[in-house]
C-alpha atoms as an extended CHARMM CRD file, in Angstrom:
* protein
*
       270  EXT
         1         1  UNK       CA              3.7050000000       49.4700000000       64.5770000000  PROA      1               0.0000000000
         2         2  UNK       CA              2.5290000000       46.1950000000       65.6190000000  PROA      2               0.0000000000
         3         3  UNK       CA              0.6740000000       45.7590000000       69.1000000000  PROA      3               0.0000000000
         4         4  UNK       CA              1.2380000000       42.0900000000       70.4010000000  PROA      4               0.0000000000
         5         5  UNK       CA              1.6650000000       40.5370000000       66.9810000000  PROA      5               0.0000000000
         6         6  UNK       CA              4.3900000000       38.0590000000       66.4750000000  PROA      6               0.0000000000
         7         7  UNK       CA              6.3130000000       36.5900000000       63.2930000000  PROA      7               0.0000000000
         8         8  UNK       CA              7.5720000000       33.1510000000       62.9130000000  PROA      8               0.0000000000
         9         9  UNK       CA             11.0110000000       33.1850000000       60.4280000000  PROA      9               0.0000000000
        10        10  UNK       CA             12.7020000000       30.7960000000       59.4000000000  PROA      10              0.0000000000
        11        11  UNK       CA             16.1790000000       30.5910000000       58.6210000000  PROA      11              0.0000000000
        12        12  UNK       CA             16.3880000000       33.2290000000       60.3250000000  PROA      12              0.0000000000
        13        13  UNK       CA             20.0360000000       33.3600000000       61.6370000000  PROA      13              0.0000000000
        14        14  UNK       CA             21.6530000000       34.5120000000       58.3560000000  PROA      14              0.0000000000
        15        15  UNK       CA             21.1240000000       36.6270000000       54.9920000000  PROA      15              0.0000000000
        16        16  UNK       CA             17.4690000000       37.6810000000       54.2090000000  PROA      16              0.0000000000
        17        17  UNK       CA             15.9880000000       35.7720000000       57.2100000000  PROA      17              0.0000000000
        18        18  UNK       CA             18.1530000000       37.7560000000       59.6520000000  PROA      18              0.0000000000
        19        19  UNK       CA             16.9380000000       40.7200000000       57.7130000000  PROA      19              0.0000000000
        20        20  UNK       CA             13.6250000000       40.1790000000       58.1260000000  PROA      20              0.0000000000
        21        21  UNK       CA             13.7730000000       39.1960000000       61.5900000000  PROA      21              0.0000000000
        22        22  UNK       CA             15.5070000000       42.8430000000       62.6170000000  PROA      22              0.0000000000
        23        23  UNK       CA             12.8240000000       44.7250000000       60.3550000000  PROA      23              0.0000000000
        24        24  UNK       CA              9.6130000000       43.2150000000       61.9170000000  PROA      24              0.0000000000
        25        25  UNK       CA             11.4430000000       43.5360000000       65.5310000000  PROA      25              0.0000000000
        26        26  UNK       CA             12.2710000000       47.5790000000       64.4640000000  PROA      26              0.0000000000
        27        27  UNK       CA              8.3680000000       47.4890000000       63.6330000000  PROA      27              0.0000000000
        28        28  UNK       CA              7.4090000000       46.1960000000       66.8780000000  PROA      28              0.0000000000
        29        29  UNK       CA              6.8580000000       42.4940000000       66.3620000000  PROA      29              0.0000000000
        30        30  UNK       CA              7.5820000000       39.8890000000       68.7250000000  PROA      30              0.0000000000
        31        31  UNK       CA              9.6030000000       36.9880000000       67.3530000000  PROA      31              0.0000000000
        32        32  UNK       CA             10.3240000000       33.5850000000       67.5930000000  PROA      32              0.0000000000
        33        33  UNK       CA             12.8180000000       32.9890000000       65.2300000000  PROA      33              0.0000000000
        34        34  UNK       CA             14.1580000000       29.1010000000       63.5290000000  PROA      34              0.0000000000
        35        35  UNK       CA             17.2050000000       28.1010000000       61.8820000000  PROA      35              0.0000000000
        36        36  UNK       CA             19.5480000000       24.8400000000       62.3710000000  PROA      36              0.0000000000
        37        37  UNK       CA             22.5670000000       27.3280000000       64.0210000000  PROA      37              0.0000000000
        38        38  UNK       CA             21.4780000000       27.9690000000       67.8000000000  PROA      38              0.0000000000
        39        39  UNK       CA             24.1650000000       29.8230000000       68.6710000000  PROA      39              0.0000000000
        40        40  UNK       CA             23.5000000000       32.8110000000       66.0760000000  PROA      40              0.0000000000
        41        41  UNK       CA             19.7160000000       32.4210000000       67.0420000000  PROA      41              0.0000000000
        42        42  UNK       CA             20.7130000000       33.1850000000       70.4200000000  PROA      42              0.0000000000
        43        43  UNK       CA             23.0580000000       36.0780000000       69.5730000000  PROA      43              0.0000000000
        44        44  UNK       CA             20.1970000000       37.5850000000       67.1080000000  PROA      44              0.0000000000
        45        45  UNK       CA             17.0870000000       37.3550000000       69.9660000000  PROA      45              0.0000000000
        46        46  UNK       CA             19.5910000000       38.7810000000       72.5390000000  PROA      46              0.0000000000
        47        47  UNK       CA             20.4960000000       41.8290000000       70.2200000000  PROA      47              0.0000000000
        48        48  UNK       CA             16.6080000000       42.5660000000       68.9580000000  PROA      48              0.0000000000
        49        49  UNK       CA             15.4010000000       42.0680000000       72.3860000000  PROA      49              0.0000000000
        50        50  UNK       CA             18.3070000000       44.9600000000       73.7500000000  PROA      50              0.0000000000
        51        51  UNK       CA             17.3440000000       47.3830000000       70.8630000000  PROA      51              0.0000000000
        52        52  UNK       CA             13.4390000000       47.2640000000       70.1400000000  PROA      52              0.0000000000
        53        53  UNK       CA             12.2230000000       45.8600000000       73.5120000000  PROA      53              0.0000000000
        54        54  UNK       CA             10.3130000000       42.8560000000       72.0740000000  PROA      54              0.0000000000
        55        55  UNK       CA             10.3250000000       39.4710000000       72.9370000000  PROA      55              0.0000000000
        56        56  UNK       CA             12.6820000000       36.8060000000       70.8920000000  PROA      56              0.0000000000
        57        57  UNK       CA             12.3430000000       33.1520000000       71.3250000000  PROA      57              0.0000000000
        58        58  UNK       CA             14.8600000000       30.8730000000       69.9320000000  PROA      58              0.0000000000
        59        59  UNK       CA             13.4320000000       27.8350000000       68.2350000000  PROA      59              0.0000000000
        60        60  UNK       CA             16.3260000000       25.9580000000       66.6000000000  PROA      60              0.0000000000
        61        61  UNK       CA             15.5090000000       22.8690000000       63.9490000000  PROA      61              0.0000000000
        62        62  UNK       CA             16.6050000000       21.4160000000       60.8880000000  PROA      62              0.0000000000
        63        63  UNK       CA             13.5760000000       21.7400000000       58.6120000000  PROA      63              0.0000000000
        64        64  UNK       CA             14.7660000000       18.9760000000       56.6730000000  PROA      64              0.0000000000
        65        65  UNK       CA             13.0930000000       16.8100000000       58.9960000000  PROA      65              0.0000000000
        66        66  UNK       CA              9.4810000000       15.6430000000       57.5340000000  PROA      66              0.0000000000
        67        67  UNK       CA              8.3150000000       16.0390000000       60.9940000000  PROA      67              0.0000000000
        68        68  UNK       CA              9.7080000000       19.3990000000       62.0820000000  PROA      68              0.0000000000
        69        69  UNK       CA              6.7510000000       21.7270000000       60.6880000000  PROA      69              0.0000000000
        70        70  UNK       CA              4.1660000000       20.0700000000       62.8110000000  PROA      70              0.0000000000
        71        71  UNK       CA              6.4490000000       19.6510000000       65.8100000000  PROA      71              0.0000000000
        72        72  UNK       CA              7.3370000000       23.4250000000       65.7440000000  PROA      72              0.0000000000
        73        73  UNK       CA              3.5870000000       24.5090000000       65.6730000000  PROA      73              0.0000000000
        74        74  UNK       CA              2.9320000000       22.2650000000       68.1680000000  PROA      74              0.0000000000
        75        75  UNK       CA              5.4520000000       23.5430000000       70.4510000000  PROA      75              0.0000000000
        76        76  UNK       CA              4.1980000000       27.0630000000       69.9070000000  PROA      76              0.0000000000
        77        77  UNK       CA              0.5310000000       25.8070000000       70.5000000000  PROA      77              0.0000000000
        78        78  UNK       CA              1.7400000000       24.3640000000       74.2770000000  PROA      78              0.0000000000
        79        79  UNK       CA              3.4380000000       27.8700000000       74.6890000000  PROA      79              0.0000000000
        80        80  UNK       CA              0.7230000000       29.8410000000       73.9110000000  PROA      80              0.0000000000
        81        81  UNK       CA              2.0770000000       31.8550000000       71.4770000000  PROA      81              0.0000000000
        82        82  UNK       CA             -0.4190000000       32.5570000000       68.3310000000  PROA      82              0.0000000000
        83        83  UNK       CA              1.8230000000       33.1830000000       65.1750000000  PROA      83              0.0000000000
        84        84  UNK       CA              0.3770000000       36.7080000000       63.3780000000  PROA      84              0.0000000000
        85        85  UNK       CA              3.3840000000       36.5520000000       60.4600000000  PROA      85              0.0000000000
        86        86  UNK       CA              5.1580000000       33.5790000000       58.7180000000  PROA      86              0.0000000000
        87        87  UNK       CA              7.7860000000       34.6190000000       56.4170000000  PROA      87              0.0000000000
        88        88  UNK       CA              9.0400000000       31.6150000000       55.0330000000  PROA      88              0.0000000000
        89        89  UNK       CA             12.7960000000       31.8970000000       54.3690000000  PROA      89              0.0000000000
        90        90  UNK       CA             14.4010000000       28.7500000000       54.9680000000  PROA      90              0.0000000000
        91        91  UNK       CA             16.3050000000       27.7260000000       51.6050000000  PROA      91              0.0000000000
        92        92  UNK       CA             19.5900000000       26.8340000000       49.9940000000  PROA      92              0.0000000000
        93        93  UNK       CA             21.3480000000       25.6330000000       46.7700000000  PROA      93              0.0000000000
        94        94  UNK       CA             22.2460000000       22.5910000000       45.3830000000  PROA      94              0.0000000000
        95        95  UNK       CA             24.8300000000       23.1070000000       42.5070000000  PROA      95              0.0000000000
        96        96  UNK       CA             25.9980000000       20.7120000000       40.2500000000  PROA      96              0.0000000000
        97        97  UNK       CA             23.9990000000       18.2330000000       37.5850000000  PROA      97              0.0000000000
        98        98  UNK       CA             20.2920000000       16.7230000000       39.1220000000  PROA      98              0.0000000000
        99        99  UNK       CA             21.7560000000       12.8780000000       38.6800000000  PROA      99              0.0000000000
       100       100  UNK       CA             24.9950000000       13.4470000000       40.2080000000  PROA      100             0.0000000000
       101       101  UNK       CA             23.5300000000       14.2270000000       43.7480000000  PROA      101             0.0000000000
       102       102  UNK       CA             22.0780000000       11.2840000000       46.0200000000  PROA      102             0.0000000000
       103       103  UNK       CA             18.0950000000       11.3190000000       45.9130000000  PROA      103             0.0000000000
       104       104  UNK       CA             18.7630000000       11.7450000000       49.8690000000  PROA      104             0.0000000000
       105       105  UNK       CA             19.7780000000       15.7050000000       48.9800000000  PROA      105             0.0000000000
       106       106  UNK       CA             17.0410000000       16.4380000000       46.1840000000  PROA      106             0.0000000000
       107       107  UNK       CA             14.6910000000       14.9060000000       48.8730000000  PROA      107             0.0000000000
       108       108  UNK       CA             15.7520000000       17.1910000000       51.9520000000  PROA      108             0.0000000000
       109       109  UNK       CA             16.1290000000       20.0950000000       49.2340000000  PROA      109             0.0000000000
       110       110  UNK       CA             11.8840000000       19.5300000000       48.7570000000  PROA      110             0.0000000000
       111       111  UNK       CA             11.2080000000       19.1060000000       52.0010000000  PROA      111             0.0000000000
       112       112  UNK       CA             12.9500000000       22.3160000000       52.8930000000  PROA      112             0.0000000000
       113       113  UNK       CA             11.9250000000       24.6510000000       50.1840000000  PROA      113             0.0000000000
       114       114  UNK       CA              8.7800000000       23.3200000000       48.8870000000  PROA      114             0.0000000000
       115       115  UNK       CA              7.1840000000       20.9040000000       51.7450000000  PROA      115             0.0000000000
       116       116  UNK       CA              8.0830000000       22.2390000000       55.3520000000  PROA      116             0.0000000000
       117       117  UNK       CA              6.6450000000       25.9080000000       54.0410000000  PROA      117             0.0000000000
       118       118  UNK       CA              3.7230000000       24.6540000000       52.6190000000  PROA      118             0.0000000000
       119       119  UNK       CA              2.7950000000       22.9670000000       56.0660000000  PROA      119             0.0000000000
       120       120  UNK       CA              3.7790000000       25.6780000000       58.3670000000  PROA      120             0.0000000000
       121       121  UNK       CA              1.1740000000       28.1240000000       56.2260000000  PROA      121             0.0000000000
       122       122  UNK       CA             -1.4810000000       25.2730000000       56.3650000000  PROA      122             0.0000000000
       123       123  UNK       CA             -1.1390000000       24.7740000000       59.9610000000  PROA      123             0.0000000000
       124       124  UNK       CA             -1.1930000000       28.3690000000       60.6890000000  PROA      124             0.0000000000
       125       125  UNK       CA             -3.7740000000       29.9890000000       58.6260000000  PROA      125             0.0000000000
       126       126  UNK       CA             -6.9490000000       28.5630000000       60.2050000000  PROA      126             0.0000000000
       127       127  UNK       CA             -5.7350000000       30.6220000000       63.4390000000  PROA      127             0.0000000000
       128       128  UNK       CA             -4.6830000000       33.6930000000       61.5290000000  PROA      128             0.0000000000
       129       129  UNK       CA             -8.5230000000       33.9310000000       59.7790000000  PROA      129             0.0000000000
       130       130  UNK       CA            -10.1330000000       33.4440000000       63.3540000000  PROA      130             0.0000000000
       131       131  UNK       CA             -8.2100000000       36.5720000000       64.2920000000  PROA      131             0.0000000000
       132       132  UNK       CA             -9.0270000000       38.2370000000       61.2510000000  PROA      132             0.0000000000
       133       133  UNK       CA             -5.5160000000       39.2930000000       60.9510000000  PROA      133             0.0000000000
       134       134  UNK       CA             -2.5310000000       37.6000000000       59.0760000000  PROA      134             0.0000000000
       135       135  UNK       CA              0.3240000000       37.8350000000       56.8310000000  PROA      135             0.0000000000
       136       136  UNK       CA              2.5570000000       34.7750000000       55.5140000000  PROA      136             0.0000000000
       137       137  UNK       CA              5.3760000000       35.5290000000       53.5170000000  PROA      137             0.0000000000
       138       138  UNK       CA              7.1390000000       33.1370000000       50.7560000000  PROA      138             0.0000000000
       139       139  UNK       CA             10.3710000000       34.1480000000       49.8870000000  PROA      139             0.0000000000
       140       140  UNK       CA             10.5380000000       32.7930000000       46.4620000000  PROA      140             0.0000000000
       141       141  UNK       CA             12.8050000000       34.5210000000       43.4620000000  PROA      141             0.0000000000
       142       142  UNK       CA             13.2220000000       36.3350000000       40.3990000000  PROA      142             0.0000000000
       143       143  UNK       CA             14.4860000000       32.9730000000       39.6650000000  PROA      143             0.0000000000
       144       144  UNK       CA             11.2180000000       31.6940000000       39.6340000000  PROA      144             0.0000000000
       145       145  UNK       CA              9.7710000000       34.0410000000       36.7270000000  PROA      145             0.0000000000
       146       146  UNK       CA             12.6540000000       33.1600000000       33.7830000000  PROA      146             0.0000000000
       147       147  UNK       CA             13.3860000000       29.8540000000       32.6470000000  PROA      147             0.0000000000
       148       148  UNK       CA             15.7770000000       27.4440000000       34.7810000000  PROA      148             0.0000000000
       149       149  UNK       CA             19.1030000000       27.1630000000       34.5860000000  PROA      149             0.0000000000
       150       150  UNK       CA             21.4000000000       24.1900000000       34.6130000000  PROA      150             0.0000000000
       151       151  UNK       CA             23.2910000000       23.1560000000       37.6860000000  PROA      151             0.0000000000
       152       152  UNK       CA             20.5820000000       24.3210000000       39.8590000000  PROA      152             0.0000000000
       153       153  UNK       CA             17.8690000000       22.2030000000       38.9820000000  PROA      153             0.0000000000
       154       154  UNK       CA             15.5520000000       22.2190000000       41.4650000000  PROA      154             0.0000000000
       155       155  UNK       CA             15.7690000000       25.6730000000       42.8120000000  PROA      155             0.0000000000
       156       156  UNK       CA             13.9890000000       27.5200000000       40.2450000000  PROA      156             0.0000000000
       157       157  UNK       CA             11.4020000000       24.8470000000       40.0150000000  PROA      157             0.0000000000
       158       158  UNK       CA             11.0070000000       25.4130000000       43.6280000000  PROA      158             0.0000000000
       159       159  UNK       CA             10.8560000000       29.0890000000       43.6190000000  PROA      159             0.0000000000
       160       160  UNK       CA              8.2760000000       28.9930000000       40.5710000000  PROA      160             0.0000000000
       161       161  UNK       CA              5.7250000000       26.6990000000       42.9590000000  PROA      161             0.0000000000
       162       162  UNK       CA              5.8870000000       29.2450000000       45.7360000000  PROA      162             0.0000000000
       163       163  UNK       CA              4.9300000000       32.0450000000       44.1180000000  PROA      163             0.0000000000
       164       164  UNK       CA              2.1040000000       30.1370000000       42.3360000000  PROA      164             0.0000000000
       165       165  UNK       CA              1.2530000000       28.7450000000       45.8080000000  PROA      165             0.0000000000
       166       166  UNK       CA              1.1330000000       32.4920000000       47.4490000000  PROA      166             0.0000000000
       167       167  UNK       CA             -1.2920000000       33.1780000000       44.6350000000  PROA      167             0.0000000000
       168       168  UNK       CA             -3.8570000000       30.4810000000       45.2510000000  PROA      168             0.0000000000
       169       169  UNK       CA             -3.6330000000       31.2330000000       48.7800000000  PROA      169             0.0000000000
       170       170  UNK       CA             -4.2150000000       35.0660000000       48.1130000000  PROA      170             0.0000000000
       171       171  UNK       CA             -7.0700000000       34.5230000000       45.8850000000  PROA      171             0.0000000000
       172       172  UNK       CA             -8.5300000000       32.3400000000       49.0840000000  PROA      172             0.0000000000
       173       173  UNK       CA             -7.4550000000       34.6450000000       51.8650000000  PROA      173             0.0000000000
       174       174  UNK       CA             -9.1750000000       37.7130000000       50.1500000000  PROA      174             0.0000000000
       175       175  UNK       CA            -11.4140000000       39.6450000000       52.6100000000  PROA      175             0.0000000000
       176       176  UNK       CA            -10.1910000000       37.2240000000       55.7320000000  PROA      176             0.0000000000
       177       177  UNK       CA             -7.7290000000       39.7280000000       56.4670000000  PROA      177             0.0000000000
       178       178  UNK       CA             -5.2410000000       37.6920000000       55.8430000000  PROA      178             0.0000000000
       179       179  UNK       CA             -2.6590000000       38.6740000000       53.1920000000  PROA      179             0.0000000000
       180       180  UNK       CA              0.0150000000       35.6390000000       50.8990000000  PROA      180             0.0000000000
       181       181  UNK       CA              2.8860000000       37.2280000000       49.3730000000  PROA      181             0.0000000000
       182       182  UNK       CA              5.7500000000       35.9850000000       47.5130000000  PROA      182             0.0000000000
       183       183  UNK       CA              8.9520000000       37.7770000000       47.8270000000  PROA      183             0.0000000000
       184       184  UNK       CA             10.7740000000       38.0710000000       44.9680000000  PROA      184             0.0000000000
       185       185  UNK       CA             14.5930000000       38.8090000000       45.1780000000  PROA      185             0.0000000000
       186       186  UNK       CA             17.0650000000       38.6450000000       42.6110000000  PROA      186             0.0000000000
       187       187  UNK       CA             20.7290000000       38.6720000000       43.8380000000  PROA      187             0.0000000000
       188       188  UNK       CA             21.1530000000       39.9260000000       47.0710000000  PROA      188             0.0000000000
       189       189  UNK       CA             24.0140000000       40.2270000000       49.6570000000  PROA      189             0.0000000000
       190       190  UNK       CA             24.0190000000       37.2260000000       52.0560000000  PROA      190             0.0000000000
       191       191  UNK       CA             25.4330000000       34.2010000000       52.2920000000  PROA      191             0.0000000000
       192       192  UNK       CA             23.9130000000       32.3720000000       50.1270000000  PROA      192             0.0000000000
       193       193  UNK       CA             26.2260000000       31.8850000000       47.4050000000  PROA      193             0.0000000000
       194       194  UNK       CA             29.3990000000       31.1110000000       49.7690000000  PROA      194             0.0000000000
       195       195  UNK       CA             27.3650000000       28.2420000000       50.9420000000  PROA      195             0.0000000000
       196       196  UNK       CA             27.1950000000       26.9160000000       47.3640000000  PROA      196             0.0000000000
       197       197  UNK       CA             30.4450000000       28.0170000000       46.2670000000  PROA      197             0.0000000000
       198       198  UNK       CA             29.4900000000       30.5050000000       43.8880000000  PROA      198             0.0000000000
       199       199  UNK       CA             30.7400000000       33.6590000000       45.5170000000  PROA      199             0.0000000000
       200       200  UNK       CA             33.7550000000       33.6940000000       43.0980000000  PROA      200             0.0000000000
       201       201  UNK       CA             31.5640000000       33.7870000000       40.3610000000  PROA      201             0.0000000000
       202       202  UNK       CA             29.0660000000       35.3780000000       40.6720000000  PROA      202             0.0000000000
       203       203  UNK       CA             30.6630000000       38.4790000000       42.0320000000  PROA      203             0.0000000000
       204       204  UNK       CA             31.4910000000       39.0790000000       38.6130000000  PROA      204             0.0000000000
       205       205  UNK       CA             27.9340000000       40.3800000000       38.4470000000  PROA      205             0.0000000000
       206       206  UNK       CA             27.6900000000       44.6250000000       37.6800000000  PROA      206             0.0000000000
       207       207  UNK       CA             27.2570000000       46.4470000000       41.4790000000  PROA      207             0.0000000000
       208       208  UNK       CA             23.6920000000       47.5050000000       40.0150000000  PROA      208             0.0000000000
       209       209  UNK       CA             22.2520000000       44.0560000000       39.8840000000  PROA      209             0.0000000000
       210       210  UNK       CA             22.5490000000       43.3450000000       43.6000000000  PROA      210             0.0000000000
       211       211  UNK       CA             20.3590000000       44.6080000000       46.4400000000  PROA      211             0.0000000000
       212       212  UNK       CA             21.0520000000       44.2620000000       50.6050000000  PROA      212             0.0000000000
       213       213  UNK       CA             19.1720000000       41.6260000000       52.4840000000  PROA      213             0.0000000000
       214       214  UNK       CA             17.4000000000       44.8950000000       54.8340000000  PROA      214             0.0000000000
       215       215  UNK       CA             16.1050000000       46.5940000000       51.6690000000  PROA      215             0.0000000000
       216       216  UNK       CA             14.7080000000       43.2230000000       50.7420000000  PROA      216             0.0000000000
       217       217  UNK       CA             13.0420000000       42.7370000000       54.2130000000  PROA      217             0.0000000000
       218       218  UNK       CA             11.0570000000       46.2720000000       53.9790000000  PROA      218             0.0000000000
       219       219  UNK       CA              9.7780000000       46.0950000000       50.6560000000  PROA      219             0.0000000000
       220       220  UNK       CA              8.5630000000       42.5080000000       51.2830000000  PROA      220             0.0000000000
       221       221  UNK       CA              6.7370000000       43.6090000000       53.8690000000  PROA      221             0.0000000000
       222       222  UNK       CA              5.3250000000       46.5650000000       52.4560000000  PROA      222             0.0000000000
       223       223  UNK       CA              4.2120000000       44.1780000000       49.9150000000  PROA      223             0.0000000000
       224       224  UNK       CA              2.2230000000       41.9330000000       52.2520000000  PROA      224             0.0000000000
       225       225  UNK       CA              1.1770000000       44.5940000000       54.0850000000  PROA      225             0.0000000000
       226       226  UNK       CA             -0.3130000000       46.0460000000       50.8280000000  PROA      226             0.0000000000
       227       227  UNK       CA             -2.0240000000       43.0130000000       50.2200000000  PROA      227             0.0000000000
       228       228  UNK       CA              0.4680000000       42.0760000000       47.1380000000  PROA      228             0.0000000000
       229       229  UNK       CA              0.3790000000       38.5140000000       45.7330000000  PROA      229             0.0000000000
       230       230  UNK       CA              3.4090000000       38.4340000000       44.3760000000  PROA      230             0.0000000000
       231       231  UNK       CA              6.1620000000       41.2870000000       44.8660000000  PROA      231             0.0000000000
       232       232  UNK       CA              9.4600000000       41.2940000000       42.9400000000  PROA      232             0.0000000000
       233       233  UNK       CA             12.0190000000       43.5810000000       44.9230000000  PROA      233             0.0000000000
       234       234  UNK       CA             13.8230000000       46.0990000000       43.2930000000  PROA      234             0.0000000000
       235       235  UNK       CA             13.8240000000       47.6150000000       39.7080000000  PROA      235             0.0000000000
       236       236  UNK       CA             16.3710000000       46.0700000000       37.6670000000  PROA      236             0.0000000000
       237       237  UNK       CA             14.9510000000       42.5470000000       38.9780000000  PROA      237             0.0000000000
       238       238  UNK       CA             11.3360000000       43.8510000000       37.8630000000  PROA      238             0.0000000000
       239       239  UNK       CA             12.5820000000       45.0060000000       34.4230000000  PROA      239             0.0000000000
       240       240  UNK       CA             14.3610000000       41.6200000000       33.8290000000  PROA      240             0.0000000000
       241       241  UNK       CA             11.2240000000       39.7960000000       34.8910000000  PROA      241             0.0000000000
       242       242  UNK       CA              9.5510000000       41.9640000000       32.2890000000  PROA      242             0.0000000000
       243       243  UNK       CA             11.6320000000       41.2730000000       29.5380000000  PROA      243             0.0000000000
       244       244  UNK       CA             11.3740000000       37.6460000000       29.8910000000  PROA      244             0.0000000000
       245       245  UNK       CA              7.5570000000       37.7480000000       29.3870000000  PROA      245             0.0000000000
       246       246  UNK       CA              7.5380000000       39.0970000000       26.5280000000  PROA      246             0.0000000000
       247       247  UNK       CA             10.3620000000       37.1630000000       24.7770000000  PROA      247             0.0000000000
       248       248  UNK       CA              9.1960000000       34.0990000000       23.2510000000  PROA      248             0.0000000000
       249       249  UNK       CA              9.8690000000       31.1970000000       25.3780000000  PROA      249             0.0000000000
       250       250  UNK       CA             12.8080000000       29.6430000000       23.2910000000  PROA      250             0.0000000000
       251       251  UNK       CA             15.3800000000       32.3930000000       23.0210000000  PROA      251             0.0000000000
       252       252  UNK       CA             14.7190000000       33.1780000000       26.8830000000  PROA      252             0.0000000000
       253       253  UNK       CA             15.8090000000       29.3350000000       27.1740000000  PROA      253             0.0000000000
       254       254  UNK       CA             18.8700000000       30.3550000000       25.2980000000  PROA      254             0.0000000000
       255       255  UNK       CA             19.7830000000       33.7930000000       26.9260000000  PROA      255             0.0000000000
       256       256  UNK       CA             19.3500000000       31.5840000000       30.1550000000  PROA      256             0.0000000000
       257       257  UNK       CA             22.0510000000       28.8430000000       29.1210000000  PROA      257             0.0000000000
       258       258  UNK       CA             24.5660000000       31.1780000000       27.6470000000  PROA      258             0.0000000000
       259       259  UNK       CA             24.3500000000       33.1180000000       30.9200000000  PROA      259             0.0000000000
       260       260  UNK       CA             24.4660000000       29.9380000000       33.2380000000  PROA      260             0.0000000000
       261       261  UNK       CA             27.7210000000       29.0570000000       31.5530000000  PROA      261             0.0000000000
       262       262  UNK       CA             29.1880000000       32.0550000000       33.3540000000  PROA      262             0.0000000000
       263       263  UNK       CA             28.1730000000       31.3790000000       36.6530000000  PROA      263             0.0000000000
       264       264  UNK       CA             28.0830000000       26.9850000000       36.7680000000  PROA      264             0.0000000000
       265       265  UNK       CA             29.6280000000       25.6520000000       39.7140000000  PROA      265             0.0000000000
       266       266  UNK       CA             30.5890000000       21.9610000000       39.5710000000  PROA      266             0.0000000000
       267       267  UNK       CA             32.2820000000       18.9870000000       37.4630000000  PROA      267             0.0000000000
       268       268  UNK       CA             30.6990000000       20.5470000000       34.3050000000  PROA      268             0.0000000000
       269       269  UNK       CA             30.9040000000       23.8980000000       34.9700000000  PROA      269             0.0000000000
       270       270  UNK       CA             32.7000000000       26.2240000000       32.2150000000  PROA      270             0.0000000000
């Protein structure tokens, strides 16, 4: 159990962030805890503050904006409050063809899910190796070990930099006490895919290819814990990423687009 350690997550009022967010309070973490939605913040630090007895702070923001990283960790720097875990949640989709969204969405999509956690870790870490203790957490995707889909350009793309990102980082955290990890999920309950509009289809997916947001949370942070660069949760997601490594590049391209047909949201879908 943690003694006086404390986790930032980020979008943390939903899905896997929520999930992570109850696990490290059940393991004795403090919290302070991000999203855009205040009011579920609020409802989430009253509940883990009632059942494990730690201390949640509510920290709402929009990490879309470029300057909401450094303004966060300053905020926590007046407070007082060193940071001993980041798990780095925060993420969407953006369905449909790259050139038929404005460059204004690709751009926040970046800043979100590639820039704003790549800050947070660099303006945390020096503090985390002083204390010889630290764990940051990137919750990438299985979707970042196959080849990327259509009508989703980006998010592969931005799943694949994380977890080569939280291997770098691993490699230079070794012996610092310090641990990187990329989480690797493949589909799990949350919602995620009603925000993109996919629930329809891809609940079509077999029962046995889906794990729940809490089982995600544990492993991942068993993972880190364990010192794990890069973790993918669950079986089936770790035999698929298998498979695709040893198939040669171009028919993995093709099992990817005949299976993307199933599941395309958008004008071109089908």
């Amino acid at each position: 159990m943690a003694s006086h350690r404390r986790a930032l997550v980020t979008g943390a009022s939903a899905g896997i962030g929520e999930a992570f967010a109850r696990e490290l309070a059940r393991r004795g973490y403090d919290l302070v805890l991000t999203a855009r939605r205040a009011d579920r913040l609020e409802a989430l630090a009253k509940d883990l503050r009632e059942r494990h007895a730690v201390e949640a702070i509510v920290a709402p923001l929009d990490l879309a904006r470029t300057d909401g990283p450094e303004a966060l960790v300053a905020a926590l720097e007046a407070q007082g409050l060193a940071i001993d875990v980041l798990v780095n949640n925060a993420g969407y989709g953006v369905p449909g063809y790259f050139e038929e969204q404005p460059w204004a969405t690709h751009a926040a999509f970046i800043q979100v899910l590639m820039t704003a956690p790549t800050e947070l870790a660099w303006r945390l870490l020096p503090a985390m190796k002083a204390r010889g203790y630290g764990r940051i957490l990137n919750i990438a995707s299985l979707a970042g070990h196959i080849p990327g889909s259509a009508g989703h350009t980006l998010y592969a793309a931005s799943k694949a930099y994380l977890i080569k990102f939280s291997q770098s980082l691993a490699l230079e955290c070794a012996g610092t006490g310090v641990h990187a990890t990329a989480v690797c999920p493949g589909f799990t309950y949350s919602e995620f895919h009603d925000v993109t509009g996919s629930r329809e289809l891809v609940s079509k997916m077999p029962g046995f290819m889906w794990m729940d947001a809490p089982a995600v949370a544990r492993q991942g942070l068993d993972a880190a814990d364990a010192g794990k660069a890069v973790y993918v949760t669950g079986r089936v997601n770790r035999a698929i990423k298998s498979l695709f490594k040893l198939i040669p590049d171009t028919l993995a391209l093709k099992m990817v687009q005949r299976q993307g047909r199933r599941f395309r949201t958008g004008p071109r879908g089908g």
